mmCIF file of C-alpha atoms in Angstrom:
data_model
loop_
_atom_site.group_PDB
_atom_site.id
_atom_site.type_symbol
_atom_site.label_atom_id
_atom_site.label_comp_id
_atom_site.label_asym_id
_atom_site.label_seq_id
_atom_site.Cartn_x
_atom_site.Cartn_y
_atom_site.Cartn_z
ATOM 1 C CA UNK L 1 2.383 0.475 25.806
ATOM 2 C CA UNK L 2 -1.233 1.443 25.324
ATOM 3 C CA UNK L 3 -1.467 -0.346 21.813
ATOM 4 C CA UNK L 4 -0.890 2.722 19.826
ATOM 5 C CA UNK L 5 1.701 5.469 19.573
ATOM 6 C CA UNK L 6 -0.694 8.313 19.557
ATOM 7 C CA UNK L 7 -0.785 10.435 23.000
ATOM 8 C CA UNK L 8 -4.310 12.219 23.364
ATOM 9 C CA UNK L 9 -3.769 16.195 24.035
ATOM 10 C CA UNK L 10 -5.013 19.279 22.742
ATOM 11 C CA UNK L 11 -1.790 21.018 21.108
ATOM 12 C CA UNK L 12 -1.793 22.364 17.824
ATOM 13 C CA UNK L 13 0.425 19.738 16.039
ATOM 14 C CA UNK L 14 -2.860 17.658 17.181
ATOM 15 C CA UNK L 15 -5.539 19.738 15.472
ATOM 16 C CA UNK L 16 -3.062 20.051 12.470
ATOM 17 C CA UNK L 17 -3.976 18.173 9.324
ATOM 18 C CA UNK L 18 -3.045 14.813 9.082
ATOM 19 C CA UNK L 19 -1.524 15.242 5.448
ATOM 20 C CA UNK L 20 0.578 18.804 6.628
ATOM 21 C CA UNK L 21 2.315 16.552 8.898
ATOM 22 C CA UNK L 22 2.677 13.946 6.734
ATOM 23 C CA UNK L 23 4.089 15.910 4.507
ATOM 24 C CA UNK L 24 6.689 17.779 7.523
ATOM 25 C CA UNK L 25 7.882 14.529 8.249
ATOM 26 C CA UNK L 26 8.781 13.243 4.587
ATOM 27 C CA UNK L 27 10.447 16.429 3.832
ATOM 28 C CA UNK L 28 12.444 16.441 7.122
ATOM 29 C CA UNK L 29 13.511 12.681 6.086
ATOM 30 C CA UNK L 30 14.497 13.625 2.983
ATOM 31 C CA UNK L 31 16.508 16.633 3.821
ATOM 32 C CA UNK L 32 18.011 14.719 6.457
ATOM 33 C CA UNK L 33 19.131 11.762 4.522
ATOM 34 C CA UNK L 34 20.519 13.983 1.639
ATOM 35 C CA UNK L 35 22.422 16.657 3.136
ATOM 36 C CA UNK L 36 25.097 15.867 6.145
ATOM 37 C CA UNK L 37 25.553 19.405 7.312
ATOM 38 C CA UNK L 38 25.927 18.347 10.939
ATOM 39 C CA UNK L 39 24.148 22.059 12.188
ATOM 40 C CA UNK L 40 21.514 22.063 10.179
ATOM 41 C CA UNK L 41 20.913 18.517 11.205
ATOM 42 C CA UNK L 42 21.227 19.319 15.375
ATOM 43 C CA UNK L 43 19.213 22.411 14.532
ATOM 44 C CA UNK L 44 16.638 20.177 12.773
ATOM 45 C CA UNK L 45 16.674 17.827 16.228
ATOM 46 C CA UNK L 46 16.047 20.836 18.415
ATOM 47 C CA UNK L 47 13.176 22.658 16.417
ATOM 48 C CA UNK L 48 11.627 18.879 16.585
ATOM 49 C CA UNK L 49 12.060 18.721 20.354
ATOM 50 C CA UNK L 50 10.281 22.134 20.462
ATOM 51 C CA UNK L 51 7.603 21.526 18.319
ATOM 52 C CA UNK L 52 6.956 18.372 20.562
ATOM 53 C CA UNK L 53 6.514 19.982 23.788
ATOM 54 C CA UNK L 54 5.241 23.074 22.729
ATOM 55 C CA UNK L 55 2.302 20.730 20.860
ATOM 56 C CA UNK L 56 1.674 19.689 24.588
ATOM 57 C CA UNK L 57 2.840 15.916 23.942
ATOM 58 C CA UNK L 58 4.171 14.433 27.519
ATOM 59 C CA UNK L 59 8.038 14.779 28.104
ATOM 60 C CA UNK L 60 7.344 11.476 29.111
ATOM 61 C CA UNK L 61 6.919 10.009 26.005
ATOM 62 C CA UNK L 62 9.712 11.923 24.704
ATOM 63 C CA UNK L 63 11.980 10.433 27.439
ATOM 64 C CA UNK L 64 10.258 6.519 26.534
ATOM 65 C CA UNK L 65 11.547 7.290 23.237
ATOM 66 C CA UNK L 66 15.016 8.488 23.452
ATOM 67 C CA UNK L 67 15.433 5.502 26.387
ATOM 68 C CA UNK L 68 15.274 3.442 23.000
ATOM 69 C CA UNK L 69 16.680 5.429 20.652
ATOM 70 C CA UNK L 70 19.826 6.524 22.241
ATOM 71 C CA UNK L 71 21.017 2.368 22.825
ATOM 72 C CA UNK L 72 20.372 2.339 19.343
ATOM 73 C CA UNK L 73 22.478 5.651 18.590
ATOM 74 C CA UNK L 74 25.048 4.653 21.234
ATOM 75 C CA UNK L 75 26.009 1.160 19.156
ATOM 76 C CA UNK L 76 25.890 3.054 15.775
ATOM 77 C CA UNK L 77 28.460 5.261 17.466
ATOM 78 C CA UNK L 78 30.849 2.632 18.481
ATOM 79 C CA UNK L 79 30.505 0.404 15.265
ATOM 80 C CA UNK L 80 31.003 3.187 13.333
ATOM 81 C CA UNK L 81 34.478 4.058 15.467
ATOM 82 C CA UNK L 82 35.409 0.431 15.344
ATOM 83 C CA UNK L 83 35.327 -0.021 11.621
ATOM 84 C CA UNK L 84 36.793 3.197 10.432
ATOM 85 C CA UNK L 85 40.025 3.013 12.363
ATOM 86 C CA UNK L 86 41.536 3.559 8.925
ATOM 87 C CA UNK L 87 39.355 6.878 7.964
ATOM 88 C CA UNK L 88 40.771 10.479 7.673
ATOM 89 C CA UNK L 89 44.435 11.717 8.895
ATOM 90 C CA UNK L 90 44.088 13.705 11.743
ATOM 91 C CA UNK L 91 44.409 11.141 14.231
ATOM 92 C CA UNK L 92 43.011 12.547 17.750
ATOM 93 C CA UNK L 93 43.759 8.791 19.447
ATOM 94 C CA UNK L 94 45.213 5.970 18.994
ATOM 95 C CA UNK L 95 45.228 2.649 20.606
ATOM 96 C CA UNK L 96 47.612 -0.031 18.714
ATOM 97 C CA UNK L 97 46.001 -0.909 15.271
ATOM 98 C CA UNK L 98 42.809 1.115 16.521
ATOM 99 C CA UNK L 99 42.919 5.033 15.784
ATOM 100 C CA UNK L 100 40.332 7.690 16.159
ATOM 101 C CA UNK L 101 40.574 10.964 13.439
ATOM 102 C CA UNK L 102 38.718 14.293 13.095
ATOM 103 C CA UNK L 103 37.125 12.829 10.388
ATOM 104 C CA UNK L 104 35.602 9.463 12.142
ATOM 105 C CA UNK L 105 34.043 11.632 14.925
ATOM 106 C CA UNK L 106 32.284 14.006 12.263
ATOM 107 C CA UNK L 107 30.804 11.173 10.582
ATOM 108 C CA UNK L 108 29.510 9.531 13.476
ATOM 109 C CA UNK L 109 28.082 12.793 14.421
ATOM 110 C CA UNK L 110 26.446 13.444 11.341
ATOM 111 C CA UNK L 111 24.969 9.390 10.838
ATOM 112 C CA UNK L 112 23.795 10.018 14.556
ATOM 113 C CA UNK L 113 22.267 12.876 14.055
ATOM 114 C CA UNK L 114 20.666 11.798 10.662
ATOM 115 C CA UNK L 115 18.997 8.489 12.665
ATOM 116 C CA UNK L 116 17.547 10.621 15.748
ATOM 117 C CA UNK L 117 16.306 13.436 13.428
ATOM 118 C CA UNK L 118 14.352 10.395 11.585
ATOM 119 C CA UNK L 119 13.003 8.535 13.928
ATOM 120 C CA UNK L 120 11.992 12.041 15.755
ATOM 121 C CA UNK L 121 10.187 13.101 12.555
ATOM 122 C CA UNK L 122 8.388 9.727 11.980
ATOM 123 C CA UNK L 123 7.145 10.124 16.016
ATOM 124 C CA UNK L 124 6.237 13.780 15.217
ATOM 125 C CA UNK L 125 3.755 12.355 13.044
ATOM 126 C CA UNK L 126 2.722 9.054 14.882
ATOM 127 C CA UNK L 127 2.460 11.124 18.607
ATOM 128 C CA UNK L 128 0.033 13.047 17.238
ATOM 129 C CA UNK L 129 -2.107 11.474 14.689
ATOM 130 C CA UNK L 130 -5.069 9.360 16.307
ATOM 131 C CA UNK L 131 -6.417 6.843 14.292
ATOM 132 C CA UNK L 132 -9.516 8.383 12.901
ATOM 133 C CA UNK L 133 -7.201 11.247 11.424
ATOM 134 C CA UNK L 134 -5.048 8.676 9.396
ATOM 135 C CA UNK L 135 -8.283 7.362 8.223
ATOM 136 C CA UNK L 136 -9.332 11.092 7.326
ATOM 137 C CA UNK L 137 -6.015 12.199 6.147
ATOM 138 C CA UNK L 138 -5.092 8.954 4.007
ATOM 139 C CA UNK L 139 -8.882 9.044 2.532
ATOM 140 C CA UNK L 140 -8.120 13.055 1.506
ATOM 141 C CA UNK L 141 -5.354 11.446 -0.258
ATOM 142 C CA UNK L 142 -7.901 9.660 -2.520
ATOM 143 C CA UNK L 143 -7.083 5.978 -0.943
ATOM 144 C CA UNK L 144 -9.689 3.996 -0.903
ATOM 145 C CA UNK L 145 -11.246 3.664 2.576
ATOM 146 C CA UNK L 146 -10.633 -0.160 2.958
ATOM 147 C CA UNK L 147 -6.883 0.788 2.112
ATOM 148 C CA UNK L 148 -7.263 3.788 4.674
ATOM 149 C CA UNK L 149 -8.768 1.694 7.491
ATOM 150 C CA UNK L 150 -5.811 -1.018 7.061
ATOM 151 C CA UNK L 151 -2.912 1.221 6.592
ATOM 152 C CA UNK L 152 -4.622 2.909 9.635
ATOM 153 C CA UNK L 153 -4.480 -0.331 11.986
ATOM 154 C CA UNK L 154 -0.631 -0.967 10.260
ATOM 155 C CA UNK L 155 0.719 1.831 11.597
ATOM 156 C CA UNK L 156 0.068 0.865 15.374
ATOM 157 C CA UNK L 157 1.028 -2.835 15.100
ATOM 158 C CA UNK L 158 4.161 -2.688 17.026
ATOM 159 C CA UNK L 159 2.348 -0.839 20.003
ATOM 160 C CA UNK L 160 -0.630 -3.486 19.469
ATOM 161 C CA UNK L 161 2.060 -6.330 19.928
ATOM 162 C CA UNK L 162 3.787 -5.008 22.955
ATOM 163 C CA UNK L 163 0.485 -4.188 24.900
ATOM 164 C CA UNK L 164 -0.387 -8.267 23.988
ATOM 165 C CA UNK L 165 2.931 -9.294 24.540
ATOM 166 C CA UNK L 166 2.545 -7.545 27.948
ATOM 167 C CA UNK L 167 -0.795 -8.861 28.691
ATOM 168 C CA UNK L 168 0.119 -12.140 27.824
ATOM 169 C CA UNK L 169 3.188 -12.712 30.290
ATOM 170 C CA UNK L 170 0.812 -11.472 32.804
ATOM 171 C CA UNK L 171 -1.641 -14.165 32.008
ATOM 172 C CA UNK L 172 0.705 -16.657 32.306
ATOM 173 C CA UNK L 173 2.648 -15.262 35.120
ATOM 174 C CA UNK L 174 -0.921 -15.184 37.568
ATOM 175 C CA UNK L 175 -1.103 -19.410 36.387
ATOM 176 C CA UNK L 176 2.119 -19.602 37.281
ATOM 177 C CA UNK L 177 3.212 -20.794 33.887
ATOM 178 C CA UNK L 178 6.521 -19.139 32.617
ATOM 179 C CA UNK L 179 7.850 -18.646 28.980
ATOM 180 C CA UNK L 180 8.930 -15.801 27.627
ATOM 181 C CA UNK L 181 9.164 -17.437 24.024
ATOM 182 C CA UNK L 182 5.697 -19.122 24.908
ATOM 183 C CA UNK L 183 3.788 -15.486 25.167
ATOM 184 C CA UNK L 184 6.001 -13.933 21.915
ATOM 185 C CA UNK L 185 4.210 -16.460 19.596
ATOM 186 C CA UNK L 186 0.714 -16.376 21.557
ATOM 187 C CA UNK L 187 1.303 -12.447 20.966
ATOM 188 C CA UNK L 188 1.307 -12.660 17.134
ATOM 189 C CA UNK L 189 -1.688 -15.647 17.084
ATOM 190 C CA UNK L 190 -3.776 -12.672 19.310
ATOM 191 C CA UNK L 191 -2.536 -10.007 16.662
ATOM 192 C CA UNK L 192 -3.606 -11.620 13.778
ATOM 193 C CA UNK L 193 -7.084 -13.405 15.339
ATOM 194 C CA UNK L 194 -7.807 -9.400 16.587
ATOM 195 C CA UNK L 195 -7.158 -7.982 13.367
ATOM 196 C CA UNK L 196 -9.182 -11.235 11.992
ATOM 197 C CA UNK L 197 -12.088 -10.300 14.178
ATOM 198 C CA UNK L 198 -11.660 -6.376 12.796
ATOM 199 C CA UNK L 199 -12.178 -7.197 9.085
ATOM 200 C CA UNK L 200 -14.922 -9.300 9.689
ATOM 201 C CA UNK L 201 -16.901 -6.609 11.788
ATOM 202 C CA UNK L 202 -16.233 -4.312 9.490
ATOM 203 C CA UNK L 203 -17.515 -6.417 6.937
ATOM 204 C CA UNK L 204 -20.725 -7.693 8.726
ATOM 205 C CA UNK L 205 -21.584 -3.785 9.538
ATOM 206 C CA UNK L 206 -21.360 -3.338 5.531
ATOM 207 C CA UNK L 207 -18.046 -1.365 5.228
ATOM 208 C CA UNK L 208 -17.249 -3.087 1.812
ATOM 209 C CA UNK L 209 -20.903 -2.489 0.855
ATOM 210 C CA UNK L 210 -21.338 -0.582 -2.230
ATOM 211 C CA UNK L 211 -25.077 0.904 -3.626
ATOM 212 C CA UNK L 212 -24.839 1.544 -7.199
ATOM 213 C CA UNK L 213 -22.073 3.926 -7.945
ATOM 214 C CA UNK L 214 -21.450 5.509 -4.293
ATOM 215 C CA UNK L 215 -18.719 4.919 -2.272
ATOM 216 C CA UNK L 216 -18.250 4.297 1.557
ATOM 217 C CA UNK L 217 -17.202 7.797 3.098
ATOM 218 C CA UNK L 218 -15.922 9.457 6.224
ATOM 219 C CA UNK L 219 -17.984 11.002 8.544
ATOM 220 C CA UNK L 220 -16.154 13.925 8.530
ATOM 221 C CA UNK L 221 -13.574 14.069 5.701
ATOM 222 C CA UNK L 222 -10.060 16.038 6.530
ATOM 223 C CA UNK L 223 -10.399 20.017 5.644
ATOM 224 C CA UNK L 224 -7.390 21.700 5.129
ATOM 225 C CA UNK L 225 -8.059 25.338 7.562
ATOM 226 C CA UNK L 226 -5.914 28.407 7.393
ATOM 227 C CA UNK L 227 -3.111 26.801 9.919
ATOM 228 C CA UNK L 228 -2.701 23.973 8.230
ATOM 229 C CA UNK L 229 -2.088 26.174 4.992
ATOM 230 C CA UNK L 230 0.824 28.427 6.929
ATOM 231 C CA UNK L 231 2.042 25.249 8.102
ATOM 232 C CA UNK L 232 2.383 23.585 4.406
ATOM 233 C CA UNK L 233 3.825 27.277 3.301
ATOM 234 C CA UNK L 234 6.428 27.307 6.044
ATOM 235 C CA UNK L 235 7.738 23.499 5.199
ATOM 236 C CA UNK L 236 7.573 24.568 1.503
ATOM 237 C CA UNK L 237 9.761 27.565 2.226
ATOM 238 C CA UNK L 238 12.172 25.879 4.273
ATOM 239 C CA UNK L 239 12.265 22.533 1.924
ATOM 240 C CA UNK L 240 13.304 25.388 -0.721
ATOM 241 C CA UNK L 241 16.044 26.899 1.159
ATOM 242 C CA UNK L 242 17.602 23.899 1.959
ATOM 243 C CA UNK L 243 17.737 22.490 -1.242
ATOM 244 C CA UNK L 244 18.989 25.864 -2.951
ATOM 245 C CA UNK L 245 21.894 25.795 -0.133
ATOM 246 C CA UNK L 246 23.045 21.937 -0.380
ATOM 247 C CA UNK L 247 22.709 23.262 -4.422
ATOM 248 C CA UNK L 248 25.006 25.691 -4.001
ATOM 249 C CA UNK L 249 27.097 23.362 -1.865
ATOM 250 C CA UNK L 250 26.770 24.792 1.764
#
């Protein structure tokens, strides 16, 4: 890992507003966790896909993350048809005490499909976003900057411990010292002395500084343009629809 999950390109999901996405991604985890309609939730996972590679992010880094992600969805799967031998009647299999219905498969579909359409949303966001637009976006949010520049740094932490985690074994691989356990803790000491380091740059180049009644500002504060508008109106639109189907009980 690089120490952050955003990939540099030039799509348009990267010149999008930090807060439209922000916003995409909340509604898609909502919908997603409320309804179970198993094709709206594949057709939520393909439009996602799309949106990725048409926004020019790598396949790549697509293919990084499902190499995670489907282990993950993969042992869902199998705890899932484990535990609810005893779930619906139309049995498909069966296996002694262990029996597999209609019913089990659908709901492992739907609680796989519910975790990848997640995690895809939350990567939608973090693939795309560099750090100075989460400062940008979270600041047109009226957060304080201080709170802006730390929620900022939070959101690559588990990038920034993997690249020092990685770095570290190195280190200690080229001295011939081994210790896997060794480098995990000397990861989190170089985490937190970084970070440490951070805030008191920061504080030494006057970001806390305050002169009278102004406020520390952006350089460029976020502007909402005309695509990020049609954007909003689309995921307001389909946010709608969704919610007036699952109302009507679709």
């Amino acid at each position: 890992m690089s120490g952050q999950f955003y990939v540099p390109a030039t799509g348009w999901l990267h010149a999008l507003d930090m807060r439209v996405k922000l916003c995409m991604t909340l509604v898609v985890v909502v919908l997603c966790s409320v309804w179970g309609n198993w094709m709206f939730l594949a057709a939520t996972l393909v439009i996602m896909h799309v949106m990725l590679l048409t926004g020019h992010v790598p396949a790549r880094h697509v293919g990084r993350l499902w190499a995670v992600l489907a282990p993950l969805c993969a042992f869902v799967a199998v705890v899932m048809l484990l535990s609810m031998n005893a779930y619906g009647t139309g049995v498909l299999w069966r296996l002694g005490w262990w029996r597999v219905t209609s019913q089990t498969l659908m709901m492992c579909l739907v609680v796989v499909l519910r975790i990848a359409d997640i995690v895809l949303a939350l990567f939608l966001t973090l693939f795309t976003t560099s750090h100075a637009d989460w400062v940008r976006g979270l600041t047109g949010l009226h957060l304080p900057l201080s709170a802006a520049r730390r929620m900022a740094r939070a959101v690559n932490v588990v990038p920034q411990w993997f690249a020092i985690y990685r770095e570290r074994r190195l280190m200690r691989a080229v001295r011939g010292v081994g210790g896997g356990l060794a480098a995990f803790s000397d990861a989190w000491t170089v985490l937190r002395l970084r970070e440490r380091r951070a805030s008191v740059a920061s504080l030494t180049r006057g970001a806390q500084m305050h002169t009278g009644s102004a406020k520390p500002t952006v350089m460029r504060p976020a502007h909402m343009r005309l695509m990020d508008w049609l954007v909003l109106g689309i995921v307001v639109l389909v946010a709608a629809g969704v919610a007036t189907m699952v109302a009507l009980g679709w």
